[in-house]
mmCIF file of C-alpha atoms and ligand atoms in Angstrom:
data_model
loop_
_atom_site.group_PDB
_atom_site.id
_atom_site.type_symbol
_atom_site.label_atom_id
_atom_site.label_comp_id
_atom_site.label_asym_id
_atom_site.label_seq_id
_atom_site.Cartn_x
_atom_site.Cartn_y
_atom_site.Cartn_z
ATOM 1 C CA UNK A 1 29.696 9.985 -5.229
ATOM 2 C CA UNK A 2 32.509 8.813 -7.419
ATOM 3 C CA UNK A 3 34.989 11.744 -6.275
ATOM 4 C CA UNK A 4 33.848 11.285 -2.746
ATOM 5 C CA UNK A 5 34.803 7.435 -2.608
ATOM 6 C CA UNK A 6 37.971 8.030 -4.612
ATOM 7 C CA UNK A 7 38.933 10.519 -2.094
ATOM 8 C CA UNK A 8 38.217 8.487 0.621
ATOM 9 C CA UNK A 9 40.247 5.400 -0.911
ATOM 10 C CA UNK A 10 43.258 7.390 -1.409
ATOM 11 C CA UNK A 11 43.280 8.467 2.021
ATOM 12 C CA UNK A 12 42.898 5.365 3.621
ATOM 13 C CA UNK A 13 44.843 3.057 1.007
ATOM 14 C CA UNK A 14 47.496 5.648 -0.173
ATOM 15 C CA UNK A 15 46.604 3.717 -4.105
ATOM 16 C CA UNK A 16 43.791 3.438 -6.738
ATOM 17 C CA UNK A 17 41.522 0.904 -7.291
ATOM 18 C CA UNK A 18 38.910 0.006 -10.217
ATOM 19 C CA UNK A 19 35.445 1.130 -9.576
ATOM 20 C CA UNK A 20 32.332 -1.376 -9.794
ATOM 21 C CA UNK A 21 28.303 -0.868 -9.408
ATOM 22 C CA UNK A 22 25.183 -2.052 -9.227
ATOM 23 C CA UNK A 23 21.295 -0.954 -8.469
ATOM 24 C CA UNK A 24 18.276 -1.687 -6.706
ATOM 25 C CA UNK A 25 15.066 -2.750 -8.481
ATOM 26 C CA UNK A 26 11.856 -1.983 -9.159
ATOM 27 C CA UNK A 27 9.062 -4.681 -9.876
ATOM 28 C CA UNK A 28 6.607 -2.971 -12.239
ATOM 29 C CA UNK A 29 3.745 -6.022 -11.909
ATOM 30 C CA UNK A 30 3.868 -9.718 -10.729
ATOM 31 C CA UNK A 31 3.554 -9.621 -6.951
ATOM 32 C CA UNK A 32 3.222 -12.793 -4.958
ATOM 33 C CA UNK A 33 3.727 -14.515 -7.869
ATOM 34 C CA UNK A 34 7.324 -15.749 -7.577
ATOM 35 C CA UNK A 35 6.367 -18.644 -4.924
ATOM 36 C CA UNK A 36 3.584 -19.639 -6.893
ATOM 37 C CA UNK A 37 6.028 -20.310 -9.731
ATOM 38 C CA UNK A 38 4.795 -17.411 -12.071
ATOM 39 C CA UNK A 39 5.908 -14.393 -13.532
ATOM 40 C CA UNK A 40 8.104 -11.521 -11.923
ATOM 41 C CA UNK A 41 8.911 -8.537 -14.214
ATOM 42 C CA UNK A 42 11.689 -6.267 -12.319
ATOM 43 C CA UNK A 43 14.211 -3.930 -13.465
ATOM 44 C CA UNK A 44 17.274 -2.146 -12.327
ATOM 45 C CA UNK A 45 17.277 1.604 -11.176
ATOM 46 C CA UNK A 46 19.183 4.575 -11.213
ATOM 47 C CA UNK A 47 19.865 4.117 -7.718
ATOM 48 C CA UNK A 48 22.831 1.872 -6.448
ATOM 49 C CA UNK A 49 25.960 1.220 -4.757
ATOM 50 C CA UNK A 50 29.303 2.188 -6.061
ATOM 51 C CA UNK A 51 32.819 0.666 -4.853
ATOM 52 C CA UNK A 52 36.260 1.370 -5.682
ATOM 53 C CA UNK A 53 38.320 -1.988 -4.912
ATOM 54 C CA UNK A 54 41.813 -2.865 -5.342
ATOM 55 C CA UNK A 55 43.749 -6.358 -4.740
ATOM 56 C CA UNK A 56 46.120 -6.113 -1.369
ATOM 57 C CA UNK A 57 48.343 -8.922 -1.326
ATOM 58 C CA UNK A 58 46.825 -10.224 1.492
ATOM 59 C CA UNK A 59 44.110 -13.083 2.976
ATOM 60 C CA UNK A 60 41.976 -9.754 4.789
ATOM 61 C CA UNK A 61 39.116 -7.594 3.645
ATOM 62 C CA UNK A 62 39.421 -4.124 4.232
ATOM 63 C CA UNK A 63 36.299 -1.955 3.607
ATOM 64 C CA UNK A 64 35.156 1.321 4.891
ATOM 65 C CA UNK A 65 31.627 2.259 4.435
ATOM 66 C CA UNK A 66 31.002 6.040 3.678
ATOM 67 C CA UNK A 67 27.495 6.066 4.592
ATOM 68 C CA UNK A 68 27.970 4.169 7.806
ATOM 69 C CA UNK A 69 31.546 6.104 8.179
ATOM 70 C CA UNK A 70 32.544 3.044 9.646
ATOM 71 C CA UNK A 71 36.014 1.023 8.718
ATOM 72 C CA UNK A 72 35.759 -3.005 8.887
ATOM 73 C CA UNK A 73 38.620 -5.595 8.357
ATOM 74 C CA UNK A 74 37.740 -9.333 8.228
ATOM 75 C CA UNK A 75 39.937 -12.350 7.305
ATOM 76 C CA UNK A 76 38.145 -14.950 4.731
ATOM 77 C CA UNK A 77 37.707 -17.768 6.780
ATOM 78 C CA UNK A 78 34.377 -18.717 7.948
ATOM 79 C CA UNK A 79 35.177 -17.852 11.680
ATOM 80 C CA UNK A 80 35.918 -14.452 11.006
ATOM 81 C CA UNK A 81 31.966 -13.076 10.199
ATOM 82 C CA UNK A 82 32.233 -9.229 11.044
ATOM 83 C CA UNK A 83 29.984 -7.864 13.824
ATOM 84 C CA UNK A 84 28.805 -4.811 11.491
ATOM 85 C CA UNK A 85 25.599 -6.065 9.020
ATOM 86 C CA UNK A 86 26.662 -4.096 6.629
ATOM 87 C CA UNK A 87 29.860 -5.739 6.240
ATOM 88 C CA UNK A 88 28.267 -9.406 6.648
ATOM 89 C CA UNK A 89 27.021 -8.644 3.120
ATOM 90 C CA UNK A 90 30.360 -8.533 1.999
ATOM 91 C CA UNK A 91 31.414 -11.247 3.456
ATOM 92 C CA UNK A 92 28.976 -13.428 2.956
ATOM 93 C CA UNK A 93 29.444 -12.885 -0.698
ATOM 94 C CA UNK A 94 33.279 -13.457 -0.189
ATOM 95 C CA UNK A 95 32.035 -16.746 1.220
ATOM 96 C CA UNK A 96 29.759 -17.712 -1.223
ATOM 97 C CA UNK A 97 32.194 -17.493 -3.652
ATOM 98 C CA UNK A 98 34.385 -19.405 -2.355
ATOM 99 C CA UNK A 99 32.118 -22.071 -1.806
ATOM 100 C CA UNK A 100 31.413 -22.581 -5.488
ATOM 101 C CA UNK A 101 34.995 -22.586 -6.164
ATOM 102 C CA UNK A 102 36.008 -19.139 -6.655
ATOM 103 C CA UNK A 103 38.909 -17.117 -5.488
ATOM 104 C CA UNK A 104 38.784 -14.597 -3.344
ATOM 105 C CA UNK A 105 41.984 -12.603 -3.021
ATOM 106 C CA UNK A 106 42.044 -9.875 -0.226
ATOM 107 C CA UNK A 107 40.924 -6.994 -1.196
ATOM 108 C CA UNK A 108 40.506 -2.954 0.116
ATOM 109 C CA UNK A 109 37.393 -0.908 -0.401
ATOM 110 C CA UNK A 110 35.853 1.703 0.114
ATOM 111 C CA UNK A 111 31.819 2.156 -0.883
ATOM 112 C CA UNK A 112 28.629 3.988 -0.947
ATOM 113 C CA UNK A 113 25.145 3.942 -2.132
ATOM 114 C CA UNK A 114 21.659 5.991 -2.884
ATOM 115 C CA UNK A 115 19.121 3.253 -2.629
ATOM 116 C CA UNK A 116 17.070 4.106 0.453
ATOM 117 C CA UNK A 117 17.605 0.980 3.099
ATOM 118 C CA UNK A 118 14.688 -0.821 3.374
ATOM 119 C CA UNK A 119 12.173 1.025 1.767
ATOM 120 C CA UNK A 120 11.617 -1.829 -1.242
ATOM 121 C CA UNK A 121 14.275 -0.952 -3.515
ATOM 122 C CA UNK A 122 16.695 -3.856 -2.554
ATOM 123 C CA UNK A 123 19.672 -1.878 -1.347
ATOM 124 C CA UNK A 124 20.699 -5.014 0.302
ATOM 125 C CA UNK A 125 20.984 -6.943 -3.125
ATOM 126 C CA UNK A 126 22.521 -3.495 -4.964
ATOM 127 C CA UNK A 127 25.563 -4.231 -2.218
ATOM 128 C CA UNK A 128 25.316 -7.937 -2.937
ATOM 129 C CA UNK A 129 25.746 -7.426 -6.793
ATOM 130 C CA UNK A 130 28.121 -4.969 -6.543
ATOM 131 C CA UNK A 131 30.834 -7.191 -4.437
ATOM 132 C CA UNK A 132 29.725 -10.640 -6.348
ATOM 133 C CA UNK A 133 30.500 -8.907 -9.503
ATOM 134 C CA UNK A 134 33.653 -7.206 -8.617
ATOM 135 C CA UNK A 135 34.984 -10.302 -7.060
ATOM 136 C CA UNK A 136 34.729 -12.300 -9.812
ATOM 137 C CA UNK A 137 36.268 -9.911 -12.297
ATOM 138 C CA UNK A 138 38.940 -9.139 -10.163
ATOM 139 C CA UNK A 139 39.767 -12.932 -9.477
ATOM 140 C CA UNK A 140 38.914 -14.037 -13.246
ATOM 141 C CA UNK A 141 36.704 -16.630 -11.985
ATOM 142 C CA UNK A 142 34.399 -16.461 -14.726
ATOM 143 C CA UNK A 143 31.123 -17.274 -12.650
ATOM 144 C CA UNK A 144 28.079 -16.648 -14.762
ATOM 145 C CA UNK A 145 25.508 -13.579 -14.207
ATOM 146 C CA UNK A 146 22.939 -16.285 -12.847
ATOM 147 C CA UNK A 147 25.422 -17.720 -10.021
ATOM 148 C CA UNK A 148 26.545 -14.045 -9.409
ATOM 149 C CA UNK A 149 22.855 -13.668 -8.670
ATOM 150 C CA UNK A 150 22.276 -16.937 -6.369
ATOM 151 C CA UNK A 151 25.488 -15.804 -4.516
ATOM 152 C CA UNK A 152 23.752 -12.630 -3.505
ATOM 153 C CA UNK A 153 20.484 -14.492 -2.360
ATOM 154 C CA UNK A 154 22.646 -17.360 -0.308
ATOM 155 C CA UNK A 155 24.325 -14.397 1.144
ATOM 156 C CA UNK A 156 21.230 -13.333 2.435
ATOM 157 C CA UNK A 157 19.972 -17.015 3.592
ATOM 158 C CA UNK A 158 23.201 -17.747 5.137
ATOM 159 C CA UNK A 159 24.323 -14.613 6.745
ATOM 160 C CA UNK A 160 21.813 -12.182 6.867
ATOM 161 C CA UNK A 161 19.056 -14.319 7.874
ATOM 162 C CA UNK A 162 16.721 -13.006 5.358
ATOM 163 C CA UNK A 163 14.797 -16.130 3.131
ATOM 164 C CA UNK A 164 14.412 -14.127 -0.082
ATOM 165 C CA UNK A 165 13.767 -15.180 -3.515
ATOM 166 C CA UNK A 166 15.905 -14.864 -6.281
ATOM 167 C CA UNK A 167 14.054 -11.686 -7.640
ATOM 168 C CA UNK A 168 16.127 -8.433 -6.025
ATOM 169 C CA UNK A 169 19.619 -10.430 -7.254
ATOM 170 C CA UNK A 170 18.700 -11.517 -10.163
ATOM 171 C CA UNK A 171 17.376 -7.818 -11.447
ATOM 172 C CA UNK A 172 20.566 -6.431 -9.858
ATOM 173 C CA UNK A 173 22.989 -8.175 -11.842
ATOM 174 C CA UNK A 174 20.892 -8.505 -15.407
ATOM 175 C CA UNK A 175 19.418 -5.357 -15.371
ATOM 176 C CA UNK A 176 19.863 -2.689 -18.249
ATOM 177 C CA UNK A 177 18.547 0.402 -18.942
ATOM 178 C CA UNK A 178 15.363 0.776 -20.848
ATOM 179 C CA UNK A 179 14.459 -2.584 -20.178
ATOM 180 C CA UNK A 180 12.465 -4.594 -17.546
ATOM 181 C CA UNK A 181 12.974 -8.523 -17.551
ATOM 182 C CA UNK A 182 10.350 -11.016 -17.148
ATOM 183 C CA UNK A 183 11.568 -13.881 -14.745
ATOM 184 C CA UNK A 184 9.580 -16.911 -14.714
ATOM 185 C CA UNK A 185 10.206 -18.265 -11.366
ATOM 186 C CA UNK A 186 9.445 -21.943 -11.882
ATOM 187 C CA UNK A 187 11.433 -22.335 -14.985
ATOM 188 C CA UNK A 188 14.085 -19.344 -14.580
ATOM 189 C CA UNK A 189 13.970 -18.439 -18.339
ATOM 190 C CA UNK A 190 14.149 -14.884 -18.701
ATOM 191 C CA UNK A 191 13.544 -12.694 -21.151
ATOM 192 C CA UNK A 192 14.040 -8.570 -21.615
ATOM 193 C CA UNK A 193 11.066 -6.340 -22.455
ATOM 194 C CA UNK A 194 11.281 -2.508 -23.831
ATOM 195 C CA UNK A 195 10.341 0.240 -21.260
ATOM 196 C CA UNK A 196 11.176 3.332 -22.394
ATOM 197 C CA UNK A 197 8.301 5.490 -21.256
ATOM 198 C CA UNK A 198 8.428 9.022 -23.279
ATOM 199 C CA UNK A 199 6.219 11.182 -21.800
ATOM 200 C CA UNK A 200 5.750 9.200 -18.172
ATOM 201 C CA UNK A 201 7.775 8.984 -15.250
ATOM 202 C CA UNK A 202 7.992 6.240 -12.870
ATOM 203 C CA UNK A 203 7.852 7.415 -8.986
ATOM 204 C CA UNK A 204 7.565 5.482 -5.685
ATOM 205 C CA UNK A 205 5.456 7.078 -2.956
ATOM 206 C CA UNK A 206 6.726 5.424 0.365
ATOM 207 C CA UNK A 207 3.905 5.341 2.954
ATOM 208 C CA UNK A 208 6.736 4.989 5.493
ATOM 209 C CA UNK A 209 4.573 2.408 7.413
ATOM 210 C CA UNK A 210 5.398 -1.215 8.008
ATOM 211 C CA UNK A 211 2.385 -3.191 9.678
ATOM 212 C CA UNK A 212 3.296 -5.932 11.663
ATOM 213 C CA UNK A 213 1.586 -8.824 10.267
ATOM 214 C CA UNK A 214 3.432 -9.304 7.665
ATOM 215 C CA UNK A 215 5.306 -12.734 7.856
ATOM 216 C CA UNK A 216 2.102 -14.548 9.534
ATOM 217 C CA UNK A 217 -0.315 -13.008 6.515
ATOM 218 C CA UNK A 218 2.774 -14.204 4.177
ATOM 219 C CA UNK A 219 3.024 -17.617 5.509
ATOM 220 C CA UNK A 220 -1.100 -17.769 5.695
ATOM 221 C CA UNK A 221 -1.247 -16.767 1.709
ATOM 222 C CA UNK A 222 1.413 -19.448 0.982
ATOM 223 C CA UNK A 223 -0.517 -22.162 2.528
ATOM 224 C CA UNK A 224 -4.081 -20.770 0.657
ATOM 225 C CA UNK A 225 -2.045 -21.164 -2.576
ATOM 226 C CA UNK A 226 -1.162 -24.182 -1.934
ATOM 227 C CA UNK A 227 -4.401 -25.959 -0.790
ATOM 228 C CA UNK A 228 -5.802 -24.355 -4.337
ATOM 229 C CA UNK A 229 -2.982 -25.671 -6.196
ATOM 230 C CA UNK A 230 -3.629 -29.020 -4.777
ATOM 231 C CA UNK A 231 -7.866 -29.196 -5.213
ATOM 232 C CA UNK A 232 -6.829 -27.996 -8.657
ATOM 233 C CA UNK A 233 -4.365 -30.449 -9.363
ATOM 234 C CA UNK A 234 -6.247 -33.667 -8.699
ATOM 235 C CA UNK A 235 -8.386 -32.775 -11.629
ATOM 236 C CA UNK A 236 -5.380 -31.392 -13.721
ATOM 237 C CA UNK A 237 -2.088 -33.513 -12.703
ATOM 238 C CA UNK A 238 -0.108 -31.208 -14.710
ATOM 239 C CA UNK A 239 -0.312 -28.493 -12.113
ATOM 240 C CA UNK A 240 2.779 -28.099 -10.040
ATOM 241 C CA UNK A 241 2.346 -24.666 -9.060
ATOM 242 C CA UNK A 242 -0.821 -22.069 -8.478
ATOM 243 C CA UNK A 243 0.595 -20.351 -11.805
ATOM 244 C CA UNK A 244 -0.125 -23.436 -13.935
ATOM 245 C CA UNK A 245 -3.723 -23.492 -13.313
ATOM 246 C CA UNK A 246 -5.951 -21.874 -15.671
ATOM 247 C CA UNK A 247 -8.925 -19.836 -13.932
ATOM 248 C CA UNK A 248 -11.281 -22.192 -15.627
ATOM 249 C CA UNK A 249 -9.659 -24.989 -13.229
ATOM 250 C CA UNK A 250 -10.109 -22.734 -10.601
ATOM 251 C CA UNK A 251 -13.974 -22.457 -10.800
ATOM 252 C CA UNK A 252 -14.188 -26.276 -11.411
ATOM 253 C CA UNK A 253 -13.254 -26.416 -7.630
ATOM 254 C CA UNK A 254 -15.070 -23.387 -6.155
ATOM 255 C CA UNK A 255 -17.199 -25.494 -3.775
ATOM 256 C CA UNK A 256 -14.199 -27.734 -2.553
ATOM 257 C CA UNK A 257 -12.048 -24.687 -1.351
ATOM 258 C CA UNK A 258 -12.788 -22.138 1.505
ATOM 259 C CA UNK A 259 -13.883 -18.905 -0.079
ATOM 260 C CA UNK A 260 -10.854 -17.042 1.106
ATOM 261 C CA UNK A 261 -8.381 -19.546 -0.670
ATOM 262 C CA UNK A 262 -10.365 -19.252 -3.761
ATOM 263 C CA UNK A 263 -10.166 -15.473 -3.349
ATOM 264 C CA UNK A 264 -6.093 -15.814 -3.105
ATOM 265 C CA UNK A 265 -5.803 -18.026 -5.915
ATOM 266 C CA UNK A 266 -8.329 -15.839 -8.013
ATOM 267 C CA UNK A 267 -5.554 -13.160 -7.779
ATOM 268 C CA UNK A 268 -2.753 -15.293 -8.298
ATOM 269 C CA UNK A 269 -4.276 -16.811 -11.780
ATOM 270 C CA UNK A 270 -5.382 -13.163 -12.738
ATOM 271 C CA UNK A 271 -1.832 -11.921 -11.890
ATOM 272 C CA UNK A 272 0.503 -14.226 -13.741
ATOM 273 C CA UNK A 273 -1.762 -13.057 -16.923
ATOM 274 C CA UNK A 274 -1.493 -9.678 -16.232
ATOM 275 C CA UNK A 275 1.978 -9.979 -16.691
ATOM 276 C CA UNK A 276 1.841 -11.321 -20.006
ATOM 277 C CA UNK A 277 -0.577 -8.709 -21.121
ATOM 278 C CA UNK A 278 1.974 -6.172 -19.862
ATOM 279 C CA UNK A 279 4.505 -7.600 -22.166
ATOM 280 C CA UNK A 280 2.233 -7.587 -24.784
ATOM 281 C CA UNK A 281 1.784 -3.574 -23.923
ATOM 282 C CA UNK A 282 5.067 -3.164 -23.948
ATOM 283 C CA UNK A 283 6.240 -4.496 -26.830
ATOM 284 C CA UNK A 284 3.183 -2.077 -28.942
ATOM 285 C CA UNK A 285 4.396 0.923 -26.602
ATOM 286 C CA UNK A 286 0.866 0.994 -25.064
ATOM 287 C CA UNK A 287 1.541 2.512 -21.472
ATOM 288 C CA UNK A 288 -1.977 3.502 -20.997
ATOM 289 C CA UNK A 289 -2.917 -0.464 -20.755
ATOM 290 C CA UNK A 290 0.278 -1.064 -18.288
ATOM 291 C CA UNK A 291 -1.158 1.627 -16.415
ATOM 292 C CA UNK A 292 -4.519 -0.264 -15.822
ATOM 293 C CA UNK A 293 -2.809 -3.589 -15.279
ATOM 294 C CA UNK A 294 -1.556 -1.955 -12.564
ATOM 295 C CA UNK A 295 -4.472 -0.430 -11.423
ATOM 296 C CA UNK A 296 -5.993 -4.111 -11.354
ATOM 297 C CA UNK A 297 -3.167 -5.533 -9.823
ATOM 298 C CA UNK A 298 -3.942 -3.256 -6.750
ATOM 299 C CA UNK A 299 -7.379 -4.104 -6.421
ATOM 300 C CA UNK A 300 -6.419 -7.658 -6.410
ATOM 301 C CA UNK A 301 -4.293 -7.521 -3.922
ATOM 302 C CA UNK A 302 -6.577 -4.952 -1.774
ATOM 303 C CA UNK A 303 -9.852 -6.844 -2.136
ATOM 304 C CA UNK A 304 -8.728 -10.882 -2.851
ATOM 305 C CA UNK A 305 -5.182 -11.108 -1.769
ATOM 306 C CA UNK A 306 -5.976 -8.581 1.358
ATOM 307 C CA UNK A 307 -2.191 -7.837 1.874
ATOM 308 C CA UNK A 308 -2.593 -3.493 1.316
ATOM 309 C CA UNK A 309 -3.552 -1.478 3.964
ATOM 310 C CA UNK A 310 -5.399 1.818 4.707
ATOM 311 C CA UNK A 311 -2.160 3.609 3.807
ATOM 312 C CA UNK A 312 -1.292 2.339 0.794
ATOM 313 C CA UNK A 313 -5.042 2.126 -0.765
ATOM 314 C CA UNK A 314 -5.598 6.014 -0.252
ATOM 315 C CA UNK A 315 -2.416 6.787 -2.197
ATOM 316 C CA UNK A 316 -3.931 4.225 -4.886
ATOM 317 C CA UNK A 317 -7.259 6.078 -4.638
ATOM 318 C CA UNK A 318 -5.528 9.366 -5.134
ATOM 319 C CA UNK A 319 -3.342 8.202 -7.973
ATOM 320 C CA UNK A 320 -6.759 7.251 -9.522
ATOM 321 C CA UNK A 321 -8.749 10.397 -8.915
ATOM 322 C CA UNK A 322 -6.233 12.342 -10.202
ATOM 323 C CA UNK A 323 -5.824 10.584 -13.833
ATOM 324 C CA UNK A 324 -2.231 8.909 -12.850
ATOM 325 C CA UNK A 325 -1.805 6.331 -15.530
ATOM 326 C CA UNK A 326 -1.041 3.218 -13.381
ATOM 327 C CA UNK A 327 -0.641 2.279 -9.339
ATOM 328 C CA UNK A 328 -0.104 -0.441 -7.405
ATOM 329 C CA UNK A 329 1.410 -1.309 -4.081
ATOM 330 C CA UNK A 330 4.836 -2.874 -4.681
ATOM 331 C CA UNK A 331 6.105 -5.180 -2.355
ATOM 332 C CA UNK A 332 5.060 -8.036 -0.250
ATOM 333 C CA UNK A 333 2.487 -5.362 0.929
ATOM 334 C CA UNK A 334 0.874 -4.278 4.728
ATOM 335 C CA UNK A 335 3.213 -1.057 3.964
ATOM 336 C CA UNK A 336 6.090 0.492 1.891
ATOM 337 C CA UNK A 337 5.797 2.591 -1.452
ATOM 338 C CA UNK A 338 3.259 2.065 -4.417
ATOM 339 C CA UNK A 339 4.655 2.599 -7.805
ATOM 340 C CA UNK A 340 3.189 4.692 -10.037
ATOM 341 C CA UNK A 341 3.293 5.488 -13.707
ATOM 342 C CA UNK A 342 2.418 9.097 -14.258
ATOM 343 C CA UNK A 343 2.542 11.360 -17.376
ATOM 344 C CA UNK A 344 4.759 14.024 -17.243
ATOM 345 C CA UNK A 345 2.772 17.271 -17.209
ATOM 346 C CA UNK A 346 0.778 15.739 -14.137
ATOM 347 C CA UNK A 347 4.204 14.504 -12.223
ATOM 348 C CA UNK A 348 4.320 17.636 -10.187
ATOM 349 C CA UNK A 349 1.048 18.267 -9.426
ATOM 350 C CA UNK A 350 0.552 14.388 -8.355
ATOM 351 C CA UNK A 351 3.449 14.336 -6.148
ATOM 352 C CA UNK A 352 2.834 17.838 -4.186
ATOM 353 C CA UNK A 353 -0.858 16.588 -3.788
ATOM 354 C CA UNK A 354 0.348 13.235 -2.491
ATOM 355 C CA UNK A 355 2.537 14.908 0.186
ATOM 356 C CA UNK A 356 -0.247 17.250 1.514
ATOM 357 C CA UNK A 357 -3.118 14.987 1.354
ATOM 358 C CA UNK A 358 -1.577 11.815 3.458
ATOM 359 C CA UNK A 359 0.209 14.187 5.784
ATOM 360 C CA UNK A 360 -2.815 15.517 6.756
ATOM 361 C CA UNK A 361 -4.678 11.774 6.722
ATOM 362 C CA UNK A 362 -1.984 10.011 8.747
ATOM 363 C CA UNK A 363 0.447 13.041 10.273
ATOM 364 C CA UNK A 364 3.705 12.087 8.664
ATOM 365 C CA UNK A 365 4.673 12.695 5.298
ATOM 366 C CA UNK A 366 5.108 10.147 2.683
ATOM 367 C CA UNK A 367 8.846 9.905 0.879
ATOM 368 C CA UNK A 368 8.843 10.452 -2.889
ATOM 369 C CA UNK A 369 11.396 8.457 -5.076
ATOM 370 C CA UNK A 370 11.918 9.068 -8.820
ATOM 371 C CA UNK A 371 13.494 6.044 -10.447
ATOM 372 C CA UNK A 372 14.262 5.877 -14.090
ATOM 373 C CA UNK A 373 15.163 1.877 -15.547
ATOM 374 C CA UNK A 374 18.898 1.520 -15.745
ATOM 375 C CA UNK A 375 21.730 -1.009 -15.707
ATOM 376 C CA UNK A 376 22.803 -3.256 -12.981
ATOM 377 C CA UNK A 377 25.817 -4.755 -12.022
ATOM 378 C CA UNK A 378 28.698 -3.611 -14.122
ATOM 379 C CA UNK A 379 32.393 -2.383 -14.291
ATOM 380 C CA UNK A 380 32.809 1.389 -14.724
ATOM 381 C CA UNK A 381 35.503 2.998 -16.834
HETATM 382 P P1 LIG B 1 16.806 -3.416 1.412
HETATM 383 O O1 LIG B 1 14.673 -3.322 1.467
HETATM 384 O O2 LIG B 1 16.775 -1.910 0.998
HETATM 385 O O3 LIG B 1 17.266 -3.914 1.133
HETATM 386 P P2 LIG B 1 17.549 -4.459 3.845
HETATM 387 O O4 LIG B 1 17.146 -4.579 5.284
HETATM 388 O O5 LIG B 1 17.633 -5.781 3.202
HETATM 389 O O6 LIG B 1 16.553 -3.532 2.840
HETATM 390 O O7 LIG B 1 18.948 -4.002 3.577
HETATM 391 C C1 LIG B 1 19.834 -2.722 4.193
HETATM 392 C C2 LIG B 1 20.987 -2.967 4.372
HETATM 393 O O8 LIG B 1 21.776 -3.195 3.450
HETATM 394 C C3 LIG B 1 21.084 -2.298 5.379
HETATM 395 O O9 LIG B 1 21.136 -2.053 6.809
HETATM 396 C C4 LIG B 1 23.087 -2.104 5.296
HETATM 397 O O10 LIG B 1 23.313 -3.201 6.112
HETATM 398 C C5 LIG B 1 23.201 -2.508 3.612
HETATM 399 N N1 LIG B 1 23.075 -1.487 2.989
HETATM 400 C C6 LIG B 1 22.366 -1.117 2.020
HETATM 401 N N2 LIG B 1 22.920 -0.178 1.414
HETATM 402 C C7 LIG B 1 24.016 0.635 2.195
HETATM 403 C C8 LIG B 1 24.856 1.097 1.774
HETATM 404 N N3 LIG B 1 24.972 2.384 1.307
HETATM 405 N N4 LIG B 1 26.168 1.187 2.968
HETATM 406 C C9 LIG B 1 25.921 0.697 3.977
HETATM 407 N N5 LIG B 1 25.027 -0.778 3.906
HETATM 408 C C10 LIG B 1 24.052 -0.402 3.307
HETATM 409 MG MG1 LIG B 2 16.940 -6.402 1.181
#
């Protein structure tokens, strides 16, 4: 990828620049916990965006996307927002840097990536954090990594119409090879945990379906969580978010809230605990427990939180049947991928069988993405 970028850069701009990169992400466990003030547990992956960049002494950005095979030029003023959606990410990062008092000098860039788009691995965060990091370095702005993540998040909010949380950009900026990062979504405190699953592989199976329920169902889930938290808060005023509640406290209000809200809350409170249990297990190198927790999360997402779907339950059941160590739906639900922790010796059989059985059942093949936990935003030497 680096060679292709360098060739194009030199053809277009007749100079050389510096190389920067960042990564997509997975979330091992901790789903639908972010807006409940709980933990998420992401890590950066070995699929990302790479860019060659050089300041050009103008007030313009000249950008070429190798994957889109498209050149865009824009100014750094608010009115210069480009039409191409990929360029809006770069423009947004520039604008958000300026908003925070950073300097953004005009630059030339050629970039490419290998995060599958829209598959739930956050290619957009990889793109944002590559440029947020590079612009910060090239202009010596000294903005800290957390703020770089927020630059990416605000880019999604203000320039791309996606009201996302902070997890994707956080993981992409803070990611480290061999580590997952537990982020407390209420306090934004974070901690690295070792993830070196020797003898296991992480593989995503992408159902390639997206059921339309997603956004209305999401709003309903949020409302249920708030209802349950409000009921618990009457007895325990310290409960700001649902994740602050103990399981027993939920049982106290069982009769007061609709059954549906109870089940949603039961999932969330369980999930917050599972993240903690997984972190403990990782410190012991106990990947079997990690896997078991992933199955419990899938069960919760499917039967209590009800955000799975036939395709994902099928993949999860197949994984269980084949003795895959851990498997669960990853992301908001109603489609997308399962994330699987699988013993190396079982890997090929699992992947082949998943492709064959899924295709027989649903008429199209799933996609397979192998991932290794890797570094996030960085300058390349
Ligand atoms: P994801 O879940 O992968 O983040 P999004 O829809 O949020 O999906 O972001 C995908 C968008 O990010 C693409 O439509 C494109 O505009 C931009 N993008 C991601 N990767 C690349 C790339 N390699 N080259 C150009 N644009 C990219
Ligand atoms: Mg995205």
